[in-house]
Coordinates of C-alpha atoms in Angstrom, one line a residue:
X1 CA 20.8 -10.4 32.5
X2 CA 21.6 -13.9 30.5
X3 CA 17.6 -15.0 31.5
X4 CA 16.1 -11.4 30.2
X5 CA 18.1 -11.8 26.3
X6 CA 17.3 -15.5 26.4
X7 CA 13.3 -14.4 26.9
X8 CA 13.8 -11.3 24.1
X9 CA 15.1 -14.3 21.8
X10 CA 12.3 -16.9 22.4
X11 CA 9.7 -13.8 22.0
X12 CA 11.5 -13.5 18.6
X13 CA 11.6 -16.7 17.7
X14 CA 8.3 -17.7 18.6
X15 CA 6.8 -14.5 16.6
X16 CA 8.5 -16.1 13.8
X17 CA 7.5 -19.5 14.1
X18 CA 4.0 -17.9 14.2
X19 CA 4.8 -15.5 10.6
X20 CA 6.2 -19.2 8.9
X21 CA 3.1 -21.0 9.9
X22 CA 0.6 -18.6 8.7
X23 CA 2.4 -18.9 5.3
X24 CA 3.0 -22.6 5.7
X25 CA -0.9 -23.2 6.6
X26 CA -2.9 -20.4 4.9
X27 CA -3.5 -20.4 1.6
X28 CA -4.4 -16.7 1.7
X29 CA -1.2 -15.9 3.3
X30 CA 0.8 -17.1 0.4
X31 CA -1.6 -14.9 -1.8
X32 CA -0.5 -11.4 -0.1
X33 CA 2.9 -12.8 0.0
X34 CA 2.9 -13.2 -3.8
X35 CA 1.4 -10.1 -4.4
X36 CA 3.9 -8.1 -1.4
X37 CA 6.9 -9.7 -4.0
X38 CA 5.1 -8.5 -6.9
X39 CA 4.6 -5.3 -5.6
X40 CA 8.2 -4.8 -3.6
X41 CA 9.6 -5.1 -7.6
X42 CA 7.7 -2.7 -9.0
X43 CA 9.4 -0.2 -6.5
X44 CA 12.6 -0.9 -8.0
X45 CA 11.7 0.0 -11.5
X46 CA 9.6 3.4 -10.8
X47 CA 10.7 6.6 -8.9
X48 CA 8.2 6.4 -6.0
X49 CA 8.6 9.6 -3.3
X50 CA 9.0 8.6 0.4
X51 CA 5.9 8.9 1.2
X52 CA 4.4 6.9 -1.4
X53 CA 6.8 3.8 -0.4
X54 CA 5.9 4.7 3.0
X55 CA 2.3 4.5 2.1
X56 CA 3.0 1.4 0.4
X57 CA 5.1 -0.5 3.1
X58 CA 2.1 0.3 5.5
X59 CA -0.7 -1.0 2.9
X60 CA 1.2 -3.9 2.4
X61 CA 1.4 -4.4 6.8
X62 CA -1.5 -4.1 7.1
X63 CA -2.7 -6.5 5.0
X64 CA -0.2 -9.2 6.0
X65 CA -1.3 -7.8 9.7
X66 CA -4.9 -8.6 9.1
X67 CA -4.5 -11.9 7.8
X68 CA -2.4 -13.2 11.2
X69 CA -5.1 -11.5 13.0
X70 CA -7.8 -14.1 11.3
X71 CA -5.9 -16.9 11.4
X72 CA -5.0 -16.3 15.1
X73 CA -8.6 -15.4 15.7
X74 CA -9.7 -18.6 13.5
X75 CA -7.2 -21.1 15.8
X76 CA -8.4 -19.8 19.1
X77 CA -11.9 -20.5 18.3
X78 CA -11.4 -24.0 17.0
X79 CA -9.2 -24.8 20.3
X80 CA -11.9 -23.6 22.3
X81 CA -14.9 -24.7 20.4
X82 CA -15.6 -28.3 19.2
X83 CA -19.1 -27.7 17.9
X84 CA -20.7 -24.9 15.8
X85 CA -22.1 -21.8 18.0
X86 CA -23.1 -18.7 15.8
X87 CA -21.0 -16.4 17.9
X88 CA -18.1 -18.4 16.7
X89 CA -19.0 -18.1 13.2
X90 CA -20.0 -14.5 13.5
X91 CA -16.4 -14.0 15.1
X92 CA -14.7 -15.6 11.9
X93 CA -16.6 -13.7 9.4
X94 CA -15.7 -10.6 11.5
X95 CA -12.0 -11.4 11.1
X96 CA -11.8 -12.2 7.3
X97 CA -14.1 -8.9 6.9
X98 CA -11.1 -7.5 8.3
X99 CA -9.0 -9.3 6.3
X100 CA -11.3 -8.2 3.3
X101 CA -11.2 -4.5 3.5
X102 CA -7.4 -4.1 4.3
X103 CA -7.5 -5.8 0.8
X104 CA -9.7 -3.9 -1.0
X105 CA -7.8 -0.6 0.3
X106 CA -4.2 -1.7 -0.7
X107 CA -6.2 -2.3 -4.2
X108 CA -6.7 1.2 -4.2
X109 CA -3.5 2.5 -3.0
X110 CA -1.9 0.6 -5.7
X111 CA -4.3 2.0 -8.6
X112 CA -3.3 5.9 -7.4
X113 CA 1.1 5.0 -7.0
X114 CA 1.5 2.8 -9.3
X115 CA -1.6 4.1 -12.5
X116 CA 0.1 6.6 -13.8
X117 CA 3.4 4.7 -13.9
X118 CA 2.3 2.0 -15.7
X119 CA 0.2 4.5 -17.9
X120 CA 3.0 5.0 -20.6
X121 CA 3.7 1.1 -21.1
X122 CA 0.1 0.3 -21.4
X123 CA -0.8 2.7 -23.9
X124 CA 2.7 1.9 -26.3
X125 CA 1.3 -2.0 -25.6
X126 CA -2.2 -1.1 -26.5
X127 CA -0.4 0.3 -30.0
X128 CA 1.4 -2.2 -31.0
X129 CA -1.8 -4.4 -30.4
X130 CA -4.2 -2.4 -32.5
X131 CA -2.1 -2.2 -35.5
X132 CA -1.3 -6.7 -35.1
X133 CA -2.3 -8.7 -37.8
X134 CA -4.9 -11.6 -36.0
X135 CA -2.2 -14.5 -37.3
X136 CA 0.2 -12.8 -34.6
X137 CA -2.5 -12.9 -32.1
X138 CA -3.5 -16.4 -32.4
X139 CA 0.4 -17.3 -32.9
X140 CA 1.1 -15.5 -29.2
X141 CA -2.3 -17.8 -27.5
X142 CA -0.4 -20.8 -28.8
X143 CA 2.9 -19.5 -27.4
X144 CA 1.2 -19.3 -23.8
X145 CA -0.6 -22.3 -23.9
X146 CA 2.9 -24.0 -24.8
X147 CA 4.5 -22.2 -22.1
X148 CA 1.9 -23.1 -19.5
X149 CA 2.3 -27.0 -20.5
X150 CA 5.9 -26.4 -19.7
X151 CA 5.5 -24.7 -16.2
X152 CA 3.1 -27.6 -15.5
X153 CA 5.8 -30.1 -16.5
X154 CA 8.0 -28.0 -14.3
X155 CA 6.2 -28.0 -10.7
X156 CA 5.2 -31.8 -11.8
X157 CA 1.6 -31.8 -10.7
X158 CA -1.5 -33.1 -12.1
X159 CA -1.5 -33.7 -16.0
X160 CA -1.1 -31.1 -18.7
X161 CA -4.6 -30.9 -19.0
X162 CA -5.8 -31.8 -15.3
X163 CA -4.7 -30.7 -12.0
X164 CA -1.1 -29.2 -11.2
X165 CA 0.6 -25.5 -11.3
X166 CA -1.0 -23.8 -12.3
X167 CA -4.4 -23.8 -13.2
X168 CA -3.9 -24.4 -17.7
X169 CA -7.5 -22.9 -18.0
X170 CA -6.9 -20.1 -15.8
X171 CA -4.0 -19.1 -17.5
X172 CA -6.2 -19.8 -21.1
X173 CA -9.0 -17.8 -20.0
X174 CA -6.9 -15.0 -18.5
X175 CA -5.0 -14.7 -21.4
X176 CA -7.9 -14.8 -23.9
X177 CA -9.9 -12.2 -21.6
X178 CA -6.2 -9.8 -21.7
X179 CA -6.2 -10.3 -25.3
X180 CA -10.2 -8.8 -26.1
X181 CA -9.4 -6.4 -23.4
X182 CA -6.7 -4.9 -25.2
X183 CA -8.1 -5.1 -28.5
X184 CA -11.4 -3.7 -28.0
X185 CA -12.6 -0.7 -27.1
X186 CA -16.0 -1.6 -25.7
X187 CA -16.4 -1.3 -21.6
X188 CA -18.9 -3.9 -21.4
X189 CA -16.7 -6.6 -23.9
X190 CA -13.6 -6.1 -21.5
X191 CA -15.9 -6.5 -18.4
X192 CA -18.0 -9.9 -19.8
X193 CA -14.5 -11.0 -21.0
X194 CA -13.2 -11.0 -17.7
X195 CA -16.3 -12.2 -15.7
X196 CA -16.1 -15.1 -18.1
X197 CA -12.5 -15.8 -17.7
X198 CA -13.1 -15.4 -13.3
X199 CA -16.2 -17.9 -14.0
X200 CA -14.1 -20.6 -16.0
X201 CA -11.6 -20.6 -12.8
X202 CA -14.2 -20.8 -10.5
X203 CA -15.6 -24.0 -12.0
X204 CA -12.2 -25.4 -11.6
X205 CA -12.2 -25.2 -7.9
X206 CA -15.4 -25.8 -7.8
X207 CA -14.8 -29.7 -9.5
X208 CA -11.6 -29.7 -7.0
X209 CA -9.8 -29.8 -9.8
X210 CA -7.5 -26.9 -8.7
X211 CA -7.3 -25.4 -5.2
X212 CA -7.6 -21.4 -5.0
X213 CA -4.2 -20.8 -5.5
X214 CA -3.4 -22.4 -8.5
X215 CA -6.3 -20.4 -10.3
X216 CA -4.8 -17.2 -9.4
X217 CA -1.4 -17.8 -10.1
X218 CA -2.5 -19.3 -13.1
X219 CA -4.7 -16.1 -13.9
X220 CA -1.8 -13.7 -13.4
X221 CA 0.7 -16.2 -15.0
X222 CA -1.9 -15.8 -17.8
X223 CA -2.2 -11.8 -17.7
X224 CA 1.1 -11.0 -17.2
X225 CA 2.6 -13.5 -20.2
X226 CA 0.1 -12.0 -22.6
X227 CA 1.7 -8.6 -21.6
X228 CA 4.8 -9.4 -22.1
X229 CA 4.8 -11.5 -25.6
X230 CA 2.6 -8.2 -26.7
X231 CA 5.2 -6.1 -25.5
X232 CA 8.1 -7.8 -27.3
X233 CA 6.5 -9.8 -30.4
X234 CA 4.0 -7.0 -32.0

């Protein structure tokens, strides 16, 4: 009986040492992980049935499902394979496909629960926005390039202008590309806005400058700060 719970106990342990190393080792781990926090808050603040936090708890497995699946998929081949074979790389792309679409989907979940939620606050945002004087919105850029410097300062990476937590342009551009969005009307502004922004923090990982992580944290560090000083300062 002793020998049966001692085996239950190392099968939990070692599917926990298997959830911490995922995190530990994969950058894309920590992403969802973010985003599952980010997400798990939100269900605080709005009245969501059963069924939609039951739809949302699953979205949110599966996701973090998918992502052990492809790392366990990724290990297995690199222990077994020391040199490149196309069936190895078609088995990886396979896996982050996987990885790709459970995404994608828990995208759209959260566009139909949480839309119509967030609905009222956007619009009383996009207001207040509208009728700022330009002075206000220039003053609230150089409040979240000041706050940036200081989160940088904070985490202690890089310089204030290279490297670090997060990625300063990131957060720039983000912010920038919020700002026109909320200020314009035109489709095809908010979209080049955006693309523009997503290009500057791709060039920032592409100079190694910033590793994928920083960028996006830096891009919804920048998104969500614009939000808020909107929210509480016009």
């Amino acid at each position: 009986m002793f020998m049966k719970v001692k085996k239950m106990l190392d099968s939990f342990n070692y599917a926990i040492e298997g959830i911490i190393y995922s995190i530990r080792t994969q950058r894309n781990m920590r992403i969802h992980v973010f985003a599952t926090l980010i997400v798990l808050t939100l269900c605080f603040f709005y009245d969501l049935t059963k069924i939609e936090l039951l739809i949302t708890t699953i979205t949110i497995t599966m996701v973090i499902v998918a992502e052990m699946v492809n790392t366990a998929v990724e290990c297995a081949i690199d222990a077994t394979t020391n040199y490149y074979h196309p069936l190895a790389k078609i088995a990886k792309n396979v896996a982050a496909g996987a990885v790709l679409i459970t995404a994608l989907n828990a995208v759209l979940v959260g566009y139909i629960i949480f839309w119509d939620r967030l609905l009222p606050f956007s619009m009383n945002v996009l207001n207040k926005i509208k009728n700022s004087s330009p002075h206000m919105i220039f003053l609230m850029l150089i409040i979240v390039s000041i706050v940036t410097l200081i989160v940088k300062a904070i985490f202690g990476e890089g310089t204030p202008l290279k490297g670090g937590m997060p990625s300063g342009h990131s957060v720039i551009s983000f912010s920038i590309a919020t700002t026109i969005t909320l200020i314009s009307n035109n489709a095809i502004v908010m979209l080049l806005s955006y693309l523009l922004a997503i290009i500057v923090a791709q060039s920032r990982v592409d100079a190694e400058i910033h590793s994928i992580l920083e960028v996006v944290c830096g891009a919804l560090f920048g998104i969500l700060l614009t939000l808020i000083l909107y929210k509480f300062l016009t």
